[in-house]
XYZ file of C-alpha atoms in Angstrom:
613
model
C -31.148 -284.629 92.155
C -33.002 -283.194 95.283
C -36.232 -285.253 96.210
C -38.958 -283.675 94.775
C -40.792 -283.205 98.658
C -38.160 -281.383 99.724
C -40.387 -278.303 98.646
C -43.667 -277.190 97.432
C -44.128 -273.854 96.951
C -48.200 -274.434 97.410
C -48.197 -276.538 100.561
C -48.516 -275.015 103.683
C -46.358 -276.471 105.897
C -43.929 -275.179 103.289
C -44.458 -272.010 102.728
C -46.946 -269.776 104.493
C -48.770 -267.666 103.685
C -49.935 -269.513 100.268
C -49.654 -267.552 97.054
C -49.218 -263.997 96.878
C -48.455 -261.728 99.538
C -48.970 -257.759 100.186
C -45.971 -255.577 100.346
C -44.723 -255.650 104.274
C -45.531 -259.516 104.542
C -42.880 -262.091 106.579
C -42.941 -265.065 104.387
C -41.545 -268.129 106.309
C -40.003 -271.067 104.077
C -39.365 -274.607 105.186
C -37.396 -277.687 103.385
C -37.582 -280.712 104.040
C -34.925 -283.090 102.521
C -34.408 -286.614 103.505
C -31.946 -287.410 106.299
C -30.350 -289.428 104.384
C -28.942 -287.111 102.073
C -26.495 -285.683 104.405
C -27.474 -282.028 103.867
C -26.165 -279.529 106.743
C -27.499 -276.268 105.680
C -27.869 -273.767 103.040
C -29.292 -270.231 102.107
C -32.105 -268.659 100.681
C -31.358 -266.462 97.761
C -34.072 -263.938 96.735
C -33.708 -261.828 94.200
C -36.029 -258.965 94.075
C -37.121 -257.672 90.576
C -38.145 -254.072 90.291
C -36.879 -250.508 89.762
C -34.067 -250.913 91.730
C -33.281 -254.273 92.170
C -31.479 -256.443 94.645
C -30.172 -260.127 95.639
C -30.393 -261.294 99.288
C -28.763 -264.209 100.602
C -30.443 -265.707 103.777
C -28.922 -268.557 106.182
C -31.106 -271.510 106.441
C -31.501 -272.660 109.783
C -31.793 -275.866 111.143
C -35.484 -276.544 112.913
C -35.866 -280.386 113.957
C -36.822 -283.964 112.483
C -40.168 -284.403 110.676
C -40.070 -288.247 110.557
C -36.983 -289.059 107.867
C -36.651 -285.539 106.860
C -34.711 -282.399 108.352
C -36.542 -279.634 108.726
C -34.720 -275.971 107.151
C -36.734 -272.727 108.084
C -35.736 -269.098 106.741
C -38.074 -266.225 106.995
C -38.119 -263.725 103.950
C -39.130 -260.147 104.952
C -40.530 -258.668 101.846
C -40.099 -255.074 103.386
C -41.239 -251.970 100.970
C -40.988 -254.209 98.038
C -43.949 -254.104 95.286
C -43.269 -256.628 92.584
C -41.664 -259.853 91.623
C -39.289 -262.071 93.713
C -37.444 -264.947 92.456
C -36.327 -266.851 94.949
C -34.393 -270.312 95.160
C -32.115 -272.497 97.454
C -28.819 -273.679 98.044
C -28.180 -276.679 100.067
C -25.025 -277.925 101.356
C -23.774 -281.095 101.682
C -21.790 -282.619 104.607
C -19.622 -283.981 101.777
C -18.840 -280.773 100.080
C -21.320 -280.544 97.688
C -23.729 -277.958 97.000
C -27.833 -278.832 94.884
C -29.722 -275.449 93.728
C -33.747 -275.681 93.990
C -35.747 -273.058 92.157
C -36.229 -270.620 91.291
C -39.446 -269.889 92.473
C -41.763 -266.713 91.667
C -43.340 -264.741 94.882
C -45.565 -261.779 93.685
C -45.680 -259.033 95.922
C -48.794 -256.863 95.509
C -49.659 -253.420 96.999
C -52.239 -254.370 98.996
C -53.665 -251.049 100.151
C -56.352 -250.535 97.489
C -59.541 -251.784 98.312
C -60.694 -253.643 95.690
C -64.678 -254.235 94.852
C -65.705 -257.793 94.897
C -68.802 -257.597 92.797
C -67.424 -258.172 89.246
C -65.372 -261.701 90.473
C -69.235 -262.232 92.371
C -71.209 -262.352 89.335
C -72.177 -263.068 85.875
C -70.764 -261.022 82.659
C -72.110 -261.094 79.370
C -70.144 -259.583 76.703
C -71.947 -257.761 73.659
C -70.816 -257.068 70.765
C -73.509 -254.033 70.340
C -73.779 -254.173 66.180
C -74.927 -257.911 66.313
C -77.118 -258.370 69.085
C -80.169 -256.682 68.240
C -81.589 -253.940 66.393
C -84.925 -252.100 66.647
C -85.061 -250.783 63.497
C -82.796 -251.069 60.106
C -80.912 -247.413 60.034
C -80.210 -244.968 57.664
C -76.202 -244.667 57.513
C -76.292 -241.754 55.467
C -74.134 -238.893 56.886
C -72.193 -241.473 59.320
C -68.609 -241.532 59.276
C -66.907 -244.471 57.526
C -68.901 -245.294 54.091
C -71.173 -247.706 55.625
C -73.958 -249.957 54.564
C -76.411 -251.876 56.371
C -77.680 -255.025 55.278
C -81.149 -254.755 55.309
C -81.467 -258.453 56.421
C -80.303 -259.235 60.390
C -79.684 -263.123 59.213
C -77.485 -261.954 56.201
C -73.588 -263.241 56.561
C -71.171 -260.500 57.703
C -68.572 -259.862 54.756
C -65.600 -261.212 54.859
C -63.613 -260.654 51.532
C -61.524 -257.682 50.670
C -62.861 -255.334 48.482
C -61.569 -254.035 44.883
C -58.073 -252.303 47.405
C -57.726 -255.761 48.390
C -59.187 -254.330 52.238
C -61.290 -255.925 54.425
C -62.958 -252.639 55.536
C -65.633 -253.769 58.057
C -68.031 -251.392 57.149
C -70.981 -253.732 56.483
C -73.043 -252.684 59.517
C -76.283 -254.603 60.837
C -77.619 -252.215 62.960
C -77.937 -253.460 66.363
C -78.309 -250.609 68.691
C -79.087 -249.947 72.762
C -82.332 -249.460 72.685
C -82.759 -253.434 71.303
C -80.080 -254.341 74.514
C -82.497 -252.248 76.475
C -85.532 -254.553 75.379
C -83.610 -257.382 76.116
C -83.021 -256.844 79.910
C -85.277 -258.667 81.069
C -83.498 -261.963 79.112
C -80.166 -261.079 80.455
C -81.904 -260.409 84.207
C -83.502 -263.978 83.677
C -80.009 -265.547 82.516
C -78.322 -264.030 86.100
C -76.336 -261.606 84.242
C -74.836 -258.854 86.403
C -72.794 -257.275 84.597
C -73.168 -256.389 80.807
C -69.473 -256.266 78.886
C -69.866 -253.934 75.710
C -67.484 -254.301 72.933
C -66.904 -250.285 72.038
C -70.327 -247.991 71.906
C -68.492 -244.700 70.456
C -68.256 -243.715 66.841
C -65.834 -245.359 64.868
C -65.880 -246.346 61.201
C -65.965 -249.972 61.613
C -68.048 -252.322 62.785
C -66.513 -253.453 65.753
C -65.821 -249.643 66.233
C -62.197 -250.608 67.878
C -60.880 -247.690 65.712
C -62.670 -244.649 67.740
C -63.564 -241.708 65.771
C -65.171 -239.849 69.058
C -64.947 -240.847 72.662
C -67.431 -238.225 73.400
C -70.214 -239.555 71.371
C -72.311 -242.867 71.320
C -72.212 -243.857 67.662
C -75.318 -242.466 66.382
C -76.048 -246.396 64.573
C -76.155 -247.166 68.562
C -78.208 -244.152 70.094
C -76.994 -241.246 71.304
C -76.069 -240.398 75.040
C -79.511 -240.422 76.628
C -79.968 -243.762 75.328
C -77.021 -244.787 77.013
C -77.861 -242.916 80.226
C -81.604 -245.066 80.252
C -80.213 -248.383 79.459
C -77.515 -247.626 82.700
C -80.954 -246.578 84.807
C -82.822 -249.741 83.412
C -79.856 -251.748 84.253
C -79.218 -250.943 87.427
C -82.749 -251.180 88.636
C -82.364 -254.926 87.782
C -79.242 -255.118 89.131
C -76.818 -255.375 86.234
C -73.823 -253.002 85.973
C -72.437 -251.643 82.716
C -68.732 -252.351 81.623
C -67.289 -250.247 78.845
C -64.782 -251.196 76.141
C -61.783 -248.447 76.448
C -59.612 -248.279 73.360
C -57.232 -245.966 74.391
C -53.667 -247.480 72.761
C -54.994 -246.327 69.142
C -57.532 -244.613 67.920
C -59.343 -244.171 64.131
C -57.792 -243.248 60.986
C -61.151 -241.798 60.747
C -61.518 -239.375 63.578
C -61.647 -235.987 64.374
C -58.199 -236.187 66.426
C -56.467 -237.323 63.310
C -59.013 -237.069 60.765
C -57.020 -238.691 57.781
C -60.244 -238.832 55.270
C -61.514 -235.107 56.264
C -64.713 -236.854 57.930
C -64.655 -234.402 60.845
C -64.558 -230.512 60.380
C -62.115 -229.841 62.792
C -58.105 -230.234 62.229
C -56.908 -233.325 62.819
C -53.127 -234.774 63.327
C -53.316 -235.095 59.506
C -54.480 -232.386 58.194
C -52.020 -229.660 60.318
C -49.085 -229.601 62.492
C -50.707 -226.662 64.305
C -53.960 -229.661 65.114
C -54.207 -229.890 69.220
C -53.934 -233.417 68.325
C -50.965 -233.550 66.269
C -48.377 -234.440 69.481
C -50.886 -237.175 70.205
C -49.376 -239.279 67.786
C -45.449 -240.323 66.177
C -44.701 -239.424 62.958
C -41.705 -240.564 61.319
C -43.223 -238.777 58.248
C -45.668 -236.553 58.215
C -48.633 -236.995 56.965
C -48.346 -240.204 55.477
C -46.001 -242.414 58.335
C -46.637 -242.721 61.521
C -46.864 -245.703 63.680
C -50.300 -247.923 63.919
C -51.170 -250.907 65.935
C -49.760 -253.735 64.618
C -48.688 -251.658 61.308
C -52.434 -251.651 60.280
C -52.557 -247.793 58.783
C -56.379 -247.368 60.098
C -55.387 -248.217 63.453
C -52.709 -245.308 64.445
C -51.275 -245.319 67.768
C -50.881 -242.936 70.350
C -48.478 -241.783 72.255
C -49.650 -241.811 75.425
C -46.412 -240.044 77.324
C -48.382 -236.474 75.680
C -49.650 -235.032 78.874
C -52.829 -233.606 76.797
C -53.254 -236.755 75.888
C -53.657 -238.073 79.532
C -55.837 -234.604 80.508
C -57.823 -235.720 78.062
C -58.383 -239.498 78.477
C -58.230 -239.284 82.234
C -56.855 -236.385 83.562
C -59.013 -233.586 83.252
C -62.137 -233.259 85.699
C -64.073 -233.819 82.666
C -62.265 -236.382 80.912
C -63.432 -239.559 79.413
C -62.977 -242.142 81.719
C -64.662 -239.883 84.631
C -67.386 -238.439 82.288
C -69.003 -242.140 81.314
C -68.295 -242.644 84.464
C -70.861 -240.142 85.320
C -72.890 -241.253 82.360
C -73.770 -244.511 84.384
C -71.322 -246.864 83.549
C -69.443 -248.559 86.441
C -66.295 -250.216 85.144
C -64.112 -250.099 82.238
C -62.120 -253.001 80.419
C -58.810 -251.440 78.713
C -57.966 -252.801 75.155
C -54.910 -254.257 74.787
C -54.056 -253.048 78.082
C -49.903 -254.588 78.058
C -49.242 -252.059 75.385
C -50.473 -249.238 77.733
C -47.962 -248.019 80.115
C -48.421 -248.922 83.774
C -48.234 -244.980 84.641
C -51.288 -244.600 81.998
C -53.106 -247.682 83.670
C -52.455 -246.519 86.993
C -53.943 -242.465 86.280
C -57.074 -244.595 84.616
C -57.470 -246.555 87.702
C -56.520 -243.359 89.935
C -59.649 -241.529 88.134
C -62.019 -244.439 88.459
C -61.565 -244.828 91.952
C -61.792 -241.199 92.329
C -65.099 -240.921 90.613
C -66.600 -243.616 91.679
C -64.964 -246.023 94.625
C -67.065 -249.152 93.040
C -66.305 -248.755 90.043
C -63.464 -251.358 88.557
C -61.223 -251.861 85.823
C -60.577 -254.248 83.841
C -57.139 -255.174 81.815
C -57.543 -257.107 78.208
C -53.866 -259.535 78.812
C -54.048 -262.699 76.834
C -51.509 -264.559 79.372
C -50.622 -264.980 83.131
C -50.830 -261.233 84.057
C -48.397 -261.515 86.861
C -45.106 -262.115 84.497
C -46.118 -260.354 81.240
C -43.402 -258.491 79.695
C -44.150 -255.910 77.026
C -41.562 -254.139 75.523
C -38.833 -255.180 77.705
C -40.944 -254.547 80.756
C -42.389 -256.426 83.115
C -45.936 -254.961 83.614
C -47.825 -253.994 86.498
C -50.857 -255.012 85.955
C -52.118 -256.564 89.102
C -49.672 -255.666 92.118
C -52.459 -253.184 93.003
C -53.365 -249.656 91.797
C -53.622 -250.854 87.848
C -56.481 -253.804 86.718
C -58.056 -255.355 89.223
C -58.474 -258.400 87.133
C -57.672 -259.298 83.880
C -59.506 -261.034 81.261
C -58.412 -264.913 81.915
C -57.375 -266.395 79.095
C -55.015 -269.043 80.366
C -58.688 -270.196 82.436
C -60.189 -270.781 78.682
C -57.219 -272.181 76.928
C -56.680 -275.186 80.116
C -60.297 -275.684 79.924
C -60.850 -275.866 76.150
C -57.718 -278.396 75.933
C -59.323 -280.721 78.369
C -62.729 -280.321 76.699
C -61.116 -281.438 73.811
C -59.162 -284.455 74.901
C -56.474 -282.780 77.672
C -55.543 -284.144 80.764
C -57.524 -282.603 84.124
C -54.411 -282.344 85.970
C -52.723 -279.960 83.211
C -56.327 -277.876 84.121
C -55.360 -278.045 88.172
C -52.099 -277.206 87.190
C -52.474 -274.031 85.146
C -55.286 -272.991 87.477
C -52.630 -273.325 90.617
C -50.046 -271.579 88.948
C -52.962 -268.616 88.697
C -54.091 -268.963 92.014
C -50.429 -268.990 93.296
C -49.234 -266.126 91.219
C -52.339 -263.628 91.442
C -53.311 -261.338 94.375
C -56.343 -263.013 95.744
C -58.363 -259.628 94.496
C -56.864 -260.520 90.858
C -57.965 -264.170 90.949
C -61.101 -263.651 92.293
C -61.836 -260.290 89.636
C -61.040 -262.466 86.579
C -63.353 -262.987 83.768
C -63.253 -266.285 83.216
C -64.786 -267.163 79.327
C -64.597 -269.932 76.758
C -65.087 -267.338 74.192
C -64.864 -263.522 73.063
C -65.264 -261.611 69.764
C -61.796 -263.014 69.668
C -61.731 -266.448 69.441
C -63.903 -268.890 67.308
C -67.584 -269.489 68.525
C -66.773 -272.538 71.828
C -69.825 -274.631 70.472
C -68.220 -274.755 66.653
C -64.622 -275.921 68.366
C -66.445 -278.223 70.600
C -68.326 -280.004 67.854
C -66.055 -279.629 64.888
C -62.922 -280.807 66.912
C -60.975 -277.778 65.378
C -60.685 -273.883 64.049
C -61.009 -275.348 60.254
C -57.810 -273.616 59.762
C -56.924 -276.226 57.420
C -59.671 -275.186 54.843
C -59.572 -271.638 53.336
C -61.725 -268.845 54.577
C -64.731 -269.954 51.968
C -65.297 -272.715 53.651
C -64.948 -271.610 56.924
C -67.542 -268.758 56.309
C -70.179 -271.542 54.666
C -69.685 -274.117 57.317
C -72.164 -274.766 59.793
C -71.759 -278.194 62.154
C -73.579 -281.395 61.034
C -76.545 -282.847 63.448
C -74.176 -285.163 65.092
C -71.008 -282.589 65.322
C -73.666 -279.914 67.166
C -74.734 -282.050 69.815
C -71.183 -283.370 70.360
C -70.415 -279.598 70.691
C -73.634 -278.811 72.624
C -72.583 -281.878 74.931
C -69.240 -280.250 75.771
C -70.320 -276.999 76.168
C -72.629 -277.624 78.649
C -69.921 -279.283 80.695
C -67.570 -276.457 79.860
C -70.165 -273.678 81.480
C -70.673 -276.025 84.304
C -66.769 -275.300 84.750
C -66.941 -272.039 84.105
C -70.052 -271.325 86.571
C -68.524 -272.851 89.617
C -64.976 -271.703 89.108
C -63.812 -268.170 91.342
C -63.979 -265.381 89.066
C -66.774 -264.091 86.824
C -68.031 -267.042 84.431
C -68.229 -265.003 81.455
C -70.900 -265.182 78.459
C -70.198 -264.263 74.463
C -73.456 -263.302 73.169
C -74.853 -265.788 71.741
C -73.104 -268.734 73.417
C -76.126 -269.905 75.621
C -78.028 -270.169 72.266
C -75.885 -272.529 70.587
C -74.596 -269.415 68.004
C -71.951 -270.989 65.376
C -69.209 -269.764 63.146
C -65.513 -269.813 63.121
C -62.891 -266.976 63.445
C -63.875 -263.166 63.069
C -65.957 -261.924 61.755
C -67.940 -265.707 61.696
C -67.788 -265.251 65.385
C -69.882 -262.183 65.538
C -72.562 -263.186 62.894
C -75.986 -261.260 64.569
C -77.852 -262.937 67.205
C -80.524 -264.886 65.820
C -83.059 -265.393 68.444
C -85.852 -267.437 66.913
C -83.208 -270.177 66.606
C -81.789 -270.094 69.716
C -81.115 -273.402 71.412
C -83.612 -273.796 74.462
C -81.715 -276.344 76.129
C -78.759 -275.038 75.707
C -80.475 -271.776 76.931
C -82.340 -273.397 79.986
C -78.897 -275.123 81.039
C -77.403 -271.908 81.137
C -80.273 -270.067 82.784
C -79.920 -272.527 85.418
C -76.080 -272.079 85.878
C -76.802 -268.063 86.222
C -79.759 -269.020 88.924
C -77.094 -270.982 90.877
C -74.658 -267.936 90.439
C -76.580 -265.760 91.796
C -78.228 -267.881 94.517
C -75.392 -270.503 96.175
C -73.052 -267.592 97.878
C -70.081 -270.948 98.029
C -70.207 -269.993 94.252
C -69.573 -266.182 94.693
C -66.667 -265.742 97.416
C -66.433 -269.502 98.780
C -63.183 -271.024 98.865
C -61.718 -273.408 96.214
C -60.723 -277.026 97.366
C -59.799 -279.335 94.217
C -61.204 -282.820 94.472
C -60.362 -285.924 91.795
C -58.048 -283.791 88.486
C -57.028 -286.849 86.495
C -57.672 -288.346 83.294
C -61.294 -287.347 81.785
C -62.829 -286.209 85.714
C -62.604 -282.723 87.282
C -63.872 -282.144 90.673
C -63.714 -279.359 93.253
C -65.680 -278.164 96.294
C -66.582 -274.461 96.647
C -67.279 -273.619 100.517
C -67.020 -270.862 103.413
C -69.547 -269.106 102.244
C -73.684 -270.522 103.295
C -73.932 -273.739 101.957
C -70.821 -275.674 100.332
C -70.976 -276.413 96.580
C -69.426 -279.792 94.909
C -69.006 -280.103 91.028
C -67.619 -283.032 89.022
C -67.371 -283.179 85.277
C -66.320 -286.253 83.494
C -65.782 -286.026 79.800
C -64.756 -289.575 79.039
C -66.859 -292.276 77.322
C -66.635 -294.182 80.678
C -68.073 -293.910 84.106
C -65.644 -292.662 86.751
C -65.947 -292.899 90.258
C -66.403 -289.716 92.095
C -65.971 -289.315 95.907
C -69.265 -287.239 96.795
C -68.576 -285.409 100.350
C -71.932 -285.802 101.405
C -75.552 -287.060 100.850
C -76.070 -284.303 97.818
C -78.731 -282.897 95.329
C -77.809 -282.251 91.861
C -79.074 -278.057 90.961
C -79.078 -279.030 87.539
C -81.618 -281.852 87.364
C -82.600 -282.412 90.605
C -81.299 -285.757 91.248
C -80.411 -287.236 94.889
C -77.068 -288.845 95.583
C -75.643 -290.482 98.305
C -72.396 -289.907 100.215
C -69.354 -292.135 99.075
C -68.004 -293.089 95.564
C -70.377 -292.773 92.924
C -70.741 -293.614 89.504
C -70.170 -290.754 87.249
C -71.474 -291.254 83.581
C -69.748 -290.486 80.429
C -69.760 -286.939 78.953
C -71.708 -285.397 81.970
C -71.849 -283.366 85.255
C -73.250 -282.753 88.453
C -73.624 -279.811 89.916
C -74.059 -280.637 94.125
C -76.007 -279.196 96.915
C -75.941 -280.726 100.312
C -79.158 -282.858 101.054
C -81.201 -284.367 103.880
C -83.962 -286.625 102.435
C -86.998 -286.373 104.608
């Protein structure tokens, strides 16, 4: 077995340049094994993974003595190639025998797109618009979908299936953009930048992830002057808007295929002769066709129709160009692996086109650079597709050590990002510890759990004893201390920085009940965004990891104005924590010295460089 410093694929002296590389770059590769294991060369062997793939087999050559250790250089010329390269090494032995070592993954990234900086920069907070507030209790009659409104906004959101044995999500609250609009000025005060909307067109449901119109704001919402002030409003305060593009499936209610007769047009069900009836695959017609994830009010497109793509992107008025126009200034694509990279690359193609600032955003649950869907390995982020991705992996290694985990399995799964993204892609991510996807963080955190072992009664009643909230409440505010240092957009749920419980959907996206939000949770937060916004180390600085072991994680952000040092420890112990200089904690404002320090159980410090006078 080869020693294991015979290579690191994230040292320097190594391998150069670090991580990813743009299409054209010389990548130069050194091993190192020990003299005394007799080895007298070998070859590189790269094998490049794309359209038209190939295997290269490169002569090692032999470079000098680095103390005990022969030094083998190769240089790997990754020429025209966009895409993966697996690459790995064969030594040989004076003695005959041959040791393999790899493989290894080098992503190779079109790096001729300029890619804006601003989303990675700043704060996002997502909103899911039904539940976050309303300005009045609406009148659903004449609204697509058989709604009803609870008249209440601190009612529970139902969750059992009705006489069918459906769970329907029609039970609407109400929230709509004019009660966003009023609360600007929070979100400006809580350093948001960027506001994340879970869908804003009609659609029958709740969440509205079945579209019934991409040209209209759902009329529970607003309609599109609404939209249009809140983008003014925004902007004036600095906050961009990010829309929610469902473009994989669309409504079983919806005038393109219109399978209740809601809409007065022909849809795909109704008539063969519909425009829209080639927008969809029917092994059946009307009654089969396929649906995301087989759910028959979910049916999905086929996005290979070119009037499809005229429509969605295409066209000079098409949707993503039109809200475009409309004020918004990126969009996040739904379920964005089972879009084909030909469809995500004409989205990106029109956003760029219509506006070059504008930036989208892929929905991929796990490391975006090797995701295979359908047998293919996606492009996602070797340039012209997302330029970031919504970072999962970031809130699954973070959650686990929250919870108990090891910080080196966090270093770890953060390196393996940092090695395998584009810099634009690491940098772009938005970084979360929850969506409308995932239970609410502060009701894992306390609870110790998803309550998955207790049926869905239970789980819609429970809310976290005294002791189990501030346990949660604890974490959490360690977790955002995390997530607000860390490259890439530290990401808000609404709701989260108000101590907002519940477990799975649709206990996640119970309405936002602001006269019991948490206001320390709140001011914690408020201070994070502050420090966001203010500390540039914190918006494009440079990552340097400090002490990731046991219960401590520590890292230094720096290059940009003054450097940035944080340190969580979520033991019940003190740890000792190496402080690079005489330092200032932002968060409370307490003064530190240089040297090891004492940090105390279950907290964090988030450090400023500091001169006492």
């Amino acid at each position: 077995m080869l020693d294991p410093k015979t290579f690191d694929s994230r040292d320097l002296r190594y391998k150069e340049p670090y991580g990813a590389v743009p299409s054209g770059t010389k990548v130069s590769l050194a091993l190192r094994p020990p003299r005394t294991s007799g080895f007298s060369g070998g070859v590189l062997i790269a094998y490049f993974e794309s359209t038209r793939e190939r295997r290269e087999e490169i002569p090692l050559t032999w470079d000098g003595i680095d103390g005990d250790r022969d030094v083998l250089r190769v240089t790997l010329d990754t020429g025209h190639h966009v895409g993966l390269v697996w690459y790995s090494f064969r030594l040989d032995g004076l003695d005959g025998r041959k040791e393999e070592l790899g493989p290894y993954q080098l992503t190779v990234y079109d790096g001729t797109d300029q890619v804006p900086t601003w989303l990675g920069e700043g704060v996002t907070y997502q909103i899911f618009p039904d539940r976050f507030r309303r300005t009045r209790v609406p009148d659903p009659t004449g609204m697509v979908g058989g709604r009803t409104v609870h008249t209440s906004w601190r009612e529970e959101p139902e969750y059992r299936p009705d006489a069918n044995g459906e769970v329907r999500n029609r039970d609407f609250f109400g929230g709509d953009l004019k009660g966003v609009m009023e609360k600007l000025p929070y979100l400006h005060d809580l350093g948001v930048e960027t506001i994340y909307f879970c869908p804003i067109f009609e659609g029958p449901e709740n969440h509205r992830y079945g579209t019934g119109d991409y040209e209209k704001i759902d009329p529970m919402l607003g309609t599109e002057e609404n939209f249009r002030e809140l983008c003014r409003k925004a902007h004036r305060l600095g906050i961009r808007i990010m829309l929610d593009g469902v473009f994989n499936h669309q409504g079983y209610v919806s005038r393109y295929f219109n399978g209740d007769g809601s809409y007065p047009e022909q849809g795909a069900s109704q008539s063969q002769d519909s425009p829209y009836y080639k927008w969809y695959h029917f092994s059946h017609w009307p009654d089969k066709y396929d649906s995301w994830w087989g759910i028959y009010s979910l049916p999905a497109v086929n996005e290979a129709e070119p009037s499809y793509r005229e429509y969605i992107f295409g066209g000079e008025d098409s949707i993503v160009r039109r809200w475009l126009r409309a004020g918004a200034d990126a969009w996040r694509l739904d379920v964005a692996d089972e879009l084909p990279d030909d469809f995500v690359h004409g989205i990106h193609q029109a956003v760029r086109e219509t506006n070059p600032e504008a930036m989208v955003i892929g929905e991929v649950w796990e490391d975006g650079s090797t995701k295979i869907a359908y047998g293919v390995r996606r492009k996602h982020i070797l340039g012209g597709h997302c330029d970031g991705l919504m970072n999962y992996p970031f809130r699954n290694a973070l959650l686990s050590y929250l919870m108990g985990g090891d910080a080196a399995q966090f270093k770890d799964t953060m390196e393996t990002l940092r090695e395998n993204y584009p810099p634009f892609a690491f940098h772009s991510a938005m970084n979360f510890l929850g969506t409308h996807d995932t239970p609410r963080i502060i009701t894992l955190l306390g609870y110790g759990g998803d309550g998955q072992e207790h049926d869905k009664d239970w789980r819609a009643s429970y809310f976290l004893t005294p002791e189990q909230y501030l346990l949660g409440r604890t974490k959490l505010r360690l977790g955002a201390l995390v997530l607000f240092a860390f490259p890439g957009s530290p990401t808000i749920y609404y709701g989260d920085e108000s101590g907002l419980e519940g477990f799975e959907d649709p206990f996640n996206r119970r309405t936002y009940r602001w006269e019991m939000a948490d206001g320390l949770l709140h001011s914690w937060y408020a201070k994070l965004g502050k420090a966001r916004k203010e500390l540039p180390s914190l918006r494009r600085g440079k990552l340097i990891w400090g002490r990731t072991e046991g219960k401590v994680i520590s890292f230094l952000r720096e290059g940009e104005g003054m450097p940035v040092f944080t340190a969580v420890n979520v033991g019940k112990d003190p740890e000792s924590v190496e402080i690079p200089w005489p330092a200032k904690d932002w968060m409370t404002g307490m003064e530190l010295p240089r040297g090891p320090v004492a940090l105390p159980p279950m907290s964090g410090w988030l450090l400023i460089p500091y001169q006492p006078r």
